[in-house]
Structures are given as structure tokens and as C-alpha cells.
Tab-separated table of C-alpha atoms in Angstrom:
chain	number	residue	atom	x	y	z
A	208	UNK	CA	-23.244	-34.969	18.242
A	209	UNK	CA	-24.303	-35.495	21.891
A	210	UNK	CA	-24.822	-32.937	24.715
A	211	UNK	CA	-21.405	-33.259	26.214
A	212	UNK	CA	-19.830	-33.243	22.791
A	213	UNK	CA	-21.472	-30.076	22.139
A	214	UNK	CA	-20.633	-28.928	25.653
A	215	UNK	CA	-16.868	-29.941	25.101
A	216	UNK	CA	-16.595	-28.260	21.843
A	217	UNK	CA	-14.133	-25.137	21.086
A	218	UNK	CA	-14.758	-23.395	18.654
A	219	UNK	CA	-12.030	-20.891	16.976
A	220	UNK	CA	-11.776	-17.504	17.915
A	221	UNK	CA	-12.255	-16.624	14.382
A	222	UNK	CA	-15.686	-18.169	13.704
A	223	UNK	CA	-17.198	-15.905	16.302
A	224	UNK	CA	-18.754	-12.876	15.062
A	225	UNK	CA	-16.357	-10.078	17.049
A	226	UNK	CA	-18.625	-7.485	18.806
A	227	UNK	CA	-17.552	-4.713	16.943
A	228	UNK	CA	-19.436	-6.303	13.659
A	229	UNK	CA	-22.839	-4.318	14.623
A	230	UNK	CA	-20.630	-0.917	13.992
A	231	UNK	CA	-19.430	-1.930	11.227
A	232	UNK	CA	-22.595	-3.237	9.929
A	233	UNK	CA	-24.020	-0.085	10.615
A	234	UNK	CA	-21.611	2.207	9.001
A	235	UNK	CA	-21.600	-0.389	5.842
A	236	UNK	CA	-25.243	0.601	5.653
A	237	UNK	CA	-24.327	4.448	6.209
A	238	UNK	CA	-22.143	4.151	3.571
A	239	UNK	CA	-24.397	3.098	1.150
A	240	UNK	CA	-27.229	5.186	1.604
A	241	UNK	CA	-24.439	7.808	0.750
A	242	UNK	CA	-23.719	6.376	-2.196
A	243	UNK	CA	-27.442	6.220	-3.484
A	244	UNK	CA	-27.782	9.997	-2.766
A	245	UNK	CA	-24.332	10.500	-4.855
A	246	UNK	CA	-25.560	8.447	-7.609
A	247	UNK	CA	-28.933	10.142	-7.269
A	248	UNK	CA	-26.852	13.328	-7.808
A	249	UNK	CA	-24.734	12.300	-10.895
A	250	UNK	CA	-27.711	10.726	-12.192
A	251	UNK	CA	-29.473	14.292	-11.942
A	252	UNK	CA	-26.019	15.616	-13.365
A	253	UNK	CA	-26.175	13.935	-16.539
A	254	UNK	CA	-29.880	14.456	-17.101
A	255	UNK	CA	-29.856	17.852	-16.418
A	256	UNK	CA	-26.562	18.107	-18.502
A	257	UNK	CA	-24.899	20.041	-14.934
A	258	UNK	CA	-21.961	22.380	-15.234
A	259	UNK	CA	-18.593	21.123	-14.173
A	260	UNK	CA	-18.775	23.037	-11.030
A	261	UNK	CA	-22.062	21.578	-10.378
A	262	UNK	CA	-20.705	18.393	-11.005
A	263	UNK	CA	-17.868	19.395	-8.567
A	264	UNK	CA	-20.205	20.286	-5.489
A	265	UNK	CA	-22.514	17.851	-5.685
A	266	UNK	CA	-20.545	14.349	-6.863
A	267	UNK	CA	-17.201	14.193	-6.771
A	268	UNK	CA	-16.209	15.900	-3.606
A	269	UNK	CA	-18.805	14.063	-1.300
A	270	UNK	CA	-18.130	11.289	-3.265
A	271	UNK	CA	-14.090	11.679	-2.301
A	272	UNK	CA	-15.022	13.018	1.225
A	273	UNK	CA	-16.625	9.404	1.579
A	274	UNK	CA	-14.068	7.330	-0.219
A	275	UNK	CA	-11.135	9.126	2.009
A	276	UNK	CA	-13.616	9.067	5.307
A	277	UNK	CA	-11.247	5.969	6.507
A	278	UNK	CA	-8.155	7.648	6.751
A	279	UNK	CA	-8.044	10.392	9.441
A	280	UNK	CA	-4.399	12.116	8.235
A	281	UNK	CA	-6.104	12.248	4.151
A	282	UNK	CA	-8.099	15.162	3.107
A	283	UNK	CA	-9.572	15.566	-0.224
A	284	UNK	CA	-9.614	19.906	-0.884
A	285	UNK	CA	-11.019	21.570	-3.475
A	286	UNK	CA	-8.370	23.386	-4.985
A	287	UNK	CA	-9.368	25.318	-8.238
A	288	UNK	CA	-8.407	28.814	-6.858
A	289	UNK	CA	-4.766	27.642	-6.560
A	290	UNK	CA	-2.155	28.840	-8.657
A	291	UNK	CA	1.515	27.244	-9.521
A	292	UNK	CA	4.448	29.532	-8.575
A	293	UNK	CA	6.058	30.526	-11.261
A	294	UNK	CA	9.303	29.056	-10.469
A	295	UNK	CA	7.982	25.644	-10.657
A	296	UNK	CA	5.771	26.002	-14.011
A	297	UNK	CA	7.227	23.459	-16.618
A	298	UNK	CA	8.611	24.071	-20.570
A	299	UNK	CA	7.668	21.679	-23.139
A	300	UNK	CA	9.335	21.296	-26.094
A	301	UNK	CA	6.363	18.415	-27.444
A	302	UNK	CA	3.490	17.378	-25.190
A	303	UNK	CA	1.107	15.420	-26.658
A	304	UNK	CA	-1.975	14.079	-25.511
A	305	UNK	CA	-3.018	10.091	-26.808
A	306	UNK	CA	-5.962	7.993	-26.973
A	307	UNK	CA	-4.343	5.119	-27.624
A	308	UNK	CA	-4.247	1.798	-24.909
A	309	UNK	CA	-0.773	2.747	-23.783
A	310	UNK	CA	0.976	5.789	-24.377
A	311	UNK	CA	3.352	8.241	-22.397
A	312	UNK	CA	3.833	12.134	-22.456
A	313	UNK	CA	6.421	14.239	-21.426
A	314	UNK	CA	6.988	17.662	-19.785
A	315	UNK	CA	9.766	19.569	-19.222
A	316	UNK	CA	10.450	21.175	-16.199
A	317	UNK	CA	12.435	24.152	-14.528
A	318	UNK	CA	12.228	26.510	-17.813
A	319	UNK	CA	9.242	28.942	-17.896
A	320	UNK	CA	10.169	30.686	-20.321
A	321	UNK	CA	9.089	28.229	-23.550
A	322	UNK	CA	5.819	27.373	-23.938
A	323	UNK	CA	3.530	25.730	-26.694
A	324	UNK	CA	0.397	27.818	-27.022
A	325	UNK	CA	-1.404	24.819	-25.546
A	326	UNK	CA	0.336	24.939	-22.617
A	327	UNK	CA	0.596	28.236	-22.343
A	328	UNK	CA	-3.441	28.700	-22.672
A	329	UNK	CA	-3.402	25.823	-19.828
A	330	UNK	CA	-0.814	27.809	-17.656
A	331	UNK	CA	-3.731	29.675	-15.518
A	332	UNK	CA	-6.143	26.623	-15.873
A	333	UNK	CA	-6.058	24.933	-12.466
A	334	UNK	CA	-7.116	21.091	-11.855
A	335	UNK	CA	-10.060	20.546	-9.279
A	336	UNK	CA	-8.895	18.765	-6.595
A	337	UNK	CA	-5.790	17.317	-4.500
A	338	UNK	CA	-5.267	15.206	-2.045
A	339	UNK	CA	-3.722	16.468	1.222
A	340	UNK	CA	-1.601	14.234	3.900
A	341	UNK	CA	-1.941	15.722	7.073
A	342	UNK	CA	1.413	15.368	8.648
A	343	UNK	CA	1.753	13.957	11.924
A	344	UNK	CA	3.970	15.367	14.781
A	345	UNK	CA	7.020	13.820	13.888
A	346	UNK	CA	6.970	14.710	9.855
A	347	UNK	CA	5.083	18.050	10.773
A	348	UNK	CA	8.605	19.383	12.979
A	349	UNK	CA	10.809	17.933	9.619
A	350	UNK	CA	8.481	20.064	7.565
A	351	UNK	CA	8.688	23.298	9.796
A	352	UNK	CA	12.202	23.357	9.865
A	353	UNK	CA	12.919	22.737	5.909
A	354	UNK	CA	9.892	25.461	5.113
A	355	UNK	CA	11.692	28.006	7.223
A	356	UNK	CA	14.953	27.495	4.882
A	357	UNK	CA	12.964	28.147	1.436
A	358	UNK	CA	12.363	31.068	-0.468
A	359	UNK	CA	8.582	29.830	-0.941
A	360	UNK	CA	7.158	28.198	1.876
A	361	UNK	CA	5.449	25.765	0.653
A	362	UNK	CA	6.107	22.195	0.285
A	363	UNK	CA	4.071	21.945	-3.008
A	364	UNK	CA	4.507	23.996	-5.948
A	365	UNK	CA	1.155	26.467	-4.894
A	366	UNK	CA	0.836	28.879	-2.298
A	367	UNK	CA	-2.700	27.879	-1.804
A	368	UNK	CA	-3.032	28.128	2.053
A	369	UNK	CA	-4.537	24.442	2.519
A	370	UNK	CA	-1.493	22.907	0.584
A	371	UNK	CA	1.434	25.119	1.871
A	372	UNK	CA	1.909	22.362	4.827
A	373	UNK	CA	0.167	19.501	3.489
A	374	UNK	CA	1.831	17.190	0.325
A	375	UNK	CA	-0.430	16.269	-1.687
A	376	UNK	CA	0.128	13.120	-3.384
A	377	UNK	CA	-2.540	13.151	-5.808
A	378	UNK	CA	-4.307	15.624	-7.846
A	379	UNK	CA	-7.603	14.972	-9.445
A	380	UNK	CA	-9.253	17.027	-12.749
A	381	UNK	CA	-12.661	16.902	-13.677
A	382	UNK	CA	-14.202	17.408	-16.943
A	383	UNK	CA	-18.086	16.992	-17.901
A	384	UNK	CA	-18.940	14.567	-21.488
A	385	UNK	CA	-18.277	17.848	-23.583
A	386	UNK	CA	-15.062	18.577	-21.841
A	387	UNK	CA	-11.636	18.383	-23.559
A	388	UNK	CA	-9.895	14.709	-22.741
A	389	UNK	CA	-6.715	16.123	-24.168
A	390	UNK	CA	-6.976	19.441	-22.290
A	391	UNK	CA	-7.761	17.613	-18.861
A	392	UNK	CA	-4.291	15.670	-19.114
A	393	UNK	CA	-2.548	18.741	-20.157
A	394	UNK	CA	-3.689	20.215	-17.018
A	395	UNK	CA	-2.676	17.365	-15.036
A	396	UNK	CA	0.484	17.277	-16.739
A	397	UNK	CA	1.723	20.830	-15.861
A	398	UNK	CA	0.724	20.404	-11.992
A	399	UNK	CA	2.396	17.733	-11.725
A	400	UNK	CA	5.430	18.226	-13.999
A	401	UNK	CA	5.217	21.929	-11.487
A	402	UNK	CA	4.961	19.283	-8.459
A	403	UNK	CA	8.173	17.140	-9.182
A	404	UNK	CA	9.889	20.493	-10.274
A	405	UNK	CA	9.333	21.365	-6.516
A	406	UNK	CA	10.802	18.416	-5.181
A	407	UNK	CA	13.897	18.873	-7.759
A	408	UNK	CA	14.453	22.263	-6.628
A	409	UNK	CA	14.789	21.201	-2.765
A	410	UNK	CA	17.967	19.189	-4.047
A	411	UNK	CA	16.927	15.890	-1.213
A	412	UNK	CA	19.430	13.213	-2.512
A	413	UNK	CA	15.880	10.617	-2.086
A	414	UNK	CA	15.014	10.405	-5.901
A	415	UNK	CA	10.931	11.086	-6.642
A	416	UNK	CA	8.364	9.132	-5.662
A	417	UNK	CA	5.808	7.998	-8.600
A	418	UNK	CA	2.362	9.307	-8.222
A	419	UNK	CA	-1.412	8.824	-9.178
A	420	UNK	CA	-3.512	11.391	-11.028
A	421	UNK	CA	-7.080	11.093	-11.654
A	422	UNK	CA	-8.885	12.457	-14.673
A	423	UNK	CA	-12.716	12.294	-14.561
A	424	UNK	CA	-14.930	12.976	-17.400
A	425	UNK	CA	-18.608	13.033	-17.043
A	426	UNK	CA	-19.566	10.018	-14.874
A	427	UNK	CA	-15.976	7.842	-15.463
A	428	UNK	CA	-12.733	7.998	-13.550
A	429	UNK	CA	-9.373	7.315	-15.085
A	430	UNK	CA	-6.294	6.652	-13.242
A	431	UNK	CA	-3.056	8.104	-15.218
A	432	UNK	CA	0.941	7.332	-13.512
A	433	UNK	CA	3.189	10.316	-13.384
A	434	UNK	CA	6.833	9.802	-12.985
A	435	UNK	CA	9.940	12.196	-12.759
A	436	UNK	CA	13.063	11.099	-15.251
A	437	UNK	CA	15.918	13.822	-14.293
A	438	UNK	CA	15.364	16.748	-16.462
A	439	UNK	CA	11.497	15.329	-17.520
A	440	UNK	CA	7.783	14.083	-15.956
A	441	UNK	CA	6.814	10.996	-18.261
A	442	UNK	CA	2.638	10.421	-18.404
A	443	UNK	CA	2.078	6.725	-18.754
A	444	UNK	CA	-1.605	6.618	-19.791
A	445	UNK	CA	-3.093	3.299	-20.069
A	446	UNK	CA	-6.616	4.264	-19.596
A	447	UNK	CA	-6.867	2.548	-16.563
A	448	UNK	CA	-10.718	2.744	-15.656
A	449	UNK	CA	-11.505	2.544	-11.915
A	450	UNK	CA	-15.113	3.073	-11.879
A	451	UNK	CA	-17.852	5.586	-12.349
A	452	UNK	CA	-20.514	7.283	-10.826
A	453	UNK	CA	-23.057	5.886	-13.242
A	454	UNK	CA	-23.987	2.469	-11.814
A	455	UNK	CA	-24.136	0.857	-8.170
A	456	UNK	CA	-21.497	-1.503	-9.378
A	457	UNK	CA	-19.428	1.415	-10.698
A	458	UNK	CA	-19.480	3.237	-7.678
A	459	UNK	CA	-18.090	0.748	-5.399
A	460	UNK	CA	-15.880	0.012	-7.626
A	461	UNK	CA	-15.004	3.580	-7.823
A	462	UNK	CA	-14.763	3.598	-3.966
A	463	UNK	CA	-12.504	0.726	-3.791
A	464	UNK	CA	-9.971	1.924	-5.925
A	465	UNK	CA	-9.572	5.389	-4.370
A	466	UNK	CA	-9.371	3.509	-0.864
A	467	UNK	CA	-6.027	2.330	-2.332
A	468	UNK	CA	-4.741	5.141	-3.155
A	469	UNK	CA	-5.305	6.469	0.154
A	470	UNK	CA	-3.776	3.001	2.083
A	471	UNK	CA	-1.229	3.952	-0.530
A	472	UNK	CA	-0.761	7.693	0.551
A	473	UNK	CA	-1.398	7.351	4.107
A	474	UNK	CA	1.513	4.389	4.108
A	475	UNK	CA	4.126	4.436	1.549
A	476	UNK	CA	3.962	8.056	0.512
A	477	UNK	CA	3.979	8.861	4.032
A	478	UNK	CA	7.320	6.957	4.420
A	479	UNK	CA	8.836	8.265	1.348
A	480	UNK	CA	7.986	12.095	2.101
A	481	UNK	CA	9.340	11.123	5.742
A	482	UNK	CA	12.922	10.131	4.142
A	483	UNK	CA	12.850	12.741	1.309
A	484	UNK	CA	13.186	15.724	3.893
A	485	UNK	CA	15.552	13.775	5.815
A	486	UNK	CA	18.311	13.154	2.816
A	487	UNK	CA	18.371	17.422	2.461
């Protein structure tokens, strides 16, 4: 190519490196540096053979507090002081828990007064964490006004302070290796089968949204799908594996996944929540 070819050349807008790249570079390399210290931590964990709230402090929350760092209006709270108003605790006639590739589980909800003894030992067990969409201005006034028309104001099925005005559209449990698998999803199972009974007892003509739960055991995360079927909250549990917090690879891995979620949260549950309060 000669000079004045090289002088009359265009090149695309896309093949030149946009300024902002050195930011971004830099808070790639932020980033990971975080995620060495995390690993450093749950590799300490497992050595050490860490209690779950040790686990708790030390992995999974910075580990979510990074993961969730990109979306301003998302805020992963620690949430095992919060407890399920009664009038949204589920019944169960049969919950069982499975270990098989694909299987589903089913709650109850709106009776409190039957209980199997393993939900009933779970009733008082909370799960660890939740995510929390911070409304903006326009869903925040649709919230105000519906909370001042219910007997519990809360729009989830706790009066824990931090979730009283935020929906959370995810909750999370935590167990370490020695933990129960089948207790963790029971867990999950009532707070969520509590969560849709919430939305059922607002009487919004919008039908439930789907959600994501999250059960972690030692260093591996699971994602489980929770759905509301009129009078019942199916578990479909296809031990979906999104990573751990044992490996490099793992971890972004791990991050990756729980970025979708949040697009996830931050977009379409957004929307959703948006329409649910308007078809009261």
C-alpha cells in the first residue's frame, strides 16, 4: 500500500479502540483481583472447614456484592433475621425433596394451619440472602400508594425493614458440604411458596412471574425455577450448576451467570412488577 493509499484510507468506527477501553480495562483488572481474594477466602473456607456464617461474611456476599456491582437499582441483603408473616406461610400436603436430573416439588399455599413436621421444623429457618430491586420514581409512587391499602405493608411476604419496599426477585440459601441438600430446598421452597402467596393475596389480575432461586452448598451454586400454578408453587430442579467458588474458571463462570439474573431482574422483572401493581 502506498503513502497516499494509507493517507486515503477509512477505517470503521468500530475497529478503533473507543476511549473509554482504559476504564474498562482497569475495572476488568479490579475485578479480578477481587475475585482472587474471594477465592483466597473460600479456599481458606474449605480448609479450615468455616461455619456457614463464616462462609456467609466472607464469600458469598462480597462475592454477590461484586457480581450485582453493575446494576445500580440491584442490591444483594443479607437477610437471615427475616421472618415470613404468618399469613403468607404455605401448607403442604407432600413436599419432597429429589436428587434426581429433573424433578419438581410442590407447596401449598394460603393454609397455615397443616404442616409436615419437616416443614414445620423449617417454618422459623430463614434462607440467607435476597435480592432487592430498588424501585425507581415511577414504580416507587405505584408501590406507596398500593402499601398504604394493605393490612401488612410490605410488598414481600417479610416485614424485614430492607425488603418492606424493595421486591426481591430472588432469594439465595447457603449450606456448607455437611449441610442438608434436602433441607436447603425446603427452605427455599416455603419463602418462596410464602412469596407467590403474597402476590396471590394482592388479587392483581397480572398472573405470577417465574423466578430464580439459588441454593449453594459448600463451594457450588445451583440454580432451581420456582413457579406459581393457582392454588400451588411447583420446584423444577434440574440441578442446573452455574459455577463455584472453587476454581478461577468456576468463579467467572459463577459471575456470569448471576449477571443474568440481574440483566434479568433489573429488565423484565422490573417490567412485570411495573404491570402487576397496575392490573390491582
Amino acid at each position: 500500500m502506498t503513502q497516499d493509499e494509507m493517507d486515503n484510507l477509512i477505517i470503521p468506527p468500530h475497529m478503533w479502540r473507543r476511549q473509554e477501553d482504559e476504564t474498562s480495562d482497569q475495572r476488568i483488572q479490579n475485578e479480578h483481583h477481587i475475585i482472587l481474594d474471594i477465592l483466597a477466602e473460600a479456599v481458606e473456607a474449605t480448609r479450615l472447614s468455616k461455619g456457614e456464617s463464616a462462609w456467609n461474611a466472607q464469600v458469598h456476599y462480597p462475592l454477590l456484592k461484586l457480581a450485582f456491582s453493575q446494576f445500580p437499582l440491584l442490591r444483594p441483603e443479607t437477610i437471615t433475621n427475616a421472618q415470613i408473616v404468618k399469613d403468607f406461610r404455605p401448607r403442604s400436603n407432600s413436599f419432597a425433596s429429589s436428587s434426581a436430573s429433573a424433578s419438581s416439588s410442590s407447596l401449598l399455599s394460603g393454609d397455615s394451619s397443616r404442616w409436615t413436621e419437616t416443614l414445620s421444623s423449617s417454618a422459623h429457618k430463614m434462607v440467607d440472602f435476597a435480592l432487592a430491586l430498588i424501585p425507581d420514581a415511577g414504580l416507587q409512587t405505584k408501590m406507596d400508594c398500593f402499601l398504604r391499602t394493605q393490612q401488612h405493608e410490605t410488598i414481600n411476604q417479610t416485614m424485614y425493614t430492607a425488603l418492606t419496599k424493595r421486591p426481591a426477585p430472588l432469594f439465595i440459601e447457603t449450606k456448607t458440604m455437611s449441610g442438608s441438600g434436602t433441607r436447603s430446598q425446603v427452605q427455599l421452597g416455603i419463602w418462596v411458596a410464602s412469596w407467590f402467596q403474597r402476590l396471590r393475596a394482592v388479587g392483581s389480575a397480572k398472573e405470577a412471574i417465574p423466578v430464580p432461586l439459588i441454593q449453594v452448598s459448600g463451594n457450588t451454586w445451583h440454580v432451581i425455577f420456582a413457579s406459581d400454578e393457582n392454588d400451588k408453587v411447583t420446584l423444577v430442579d434440574q440441578t442446573i450448576r452455574i459455577g463455584d467458588t472453587a476454581s478461577m474458571v468456576g468463579m467467572y463462570q459463577l459471575m456470569a451467570a448471576l449477571r443474568v439474573i440481574g440483566k434479568w431482574a433489573d429488565t423484565e422483572f422490573r417490567a412485570w412488577m411495573t404491570e402487576f401493581l397496575d392490573s390491582i
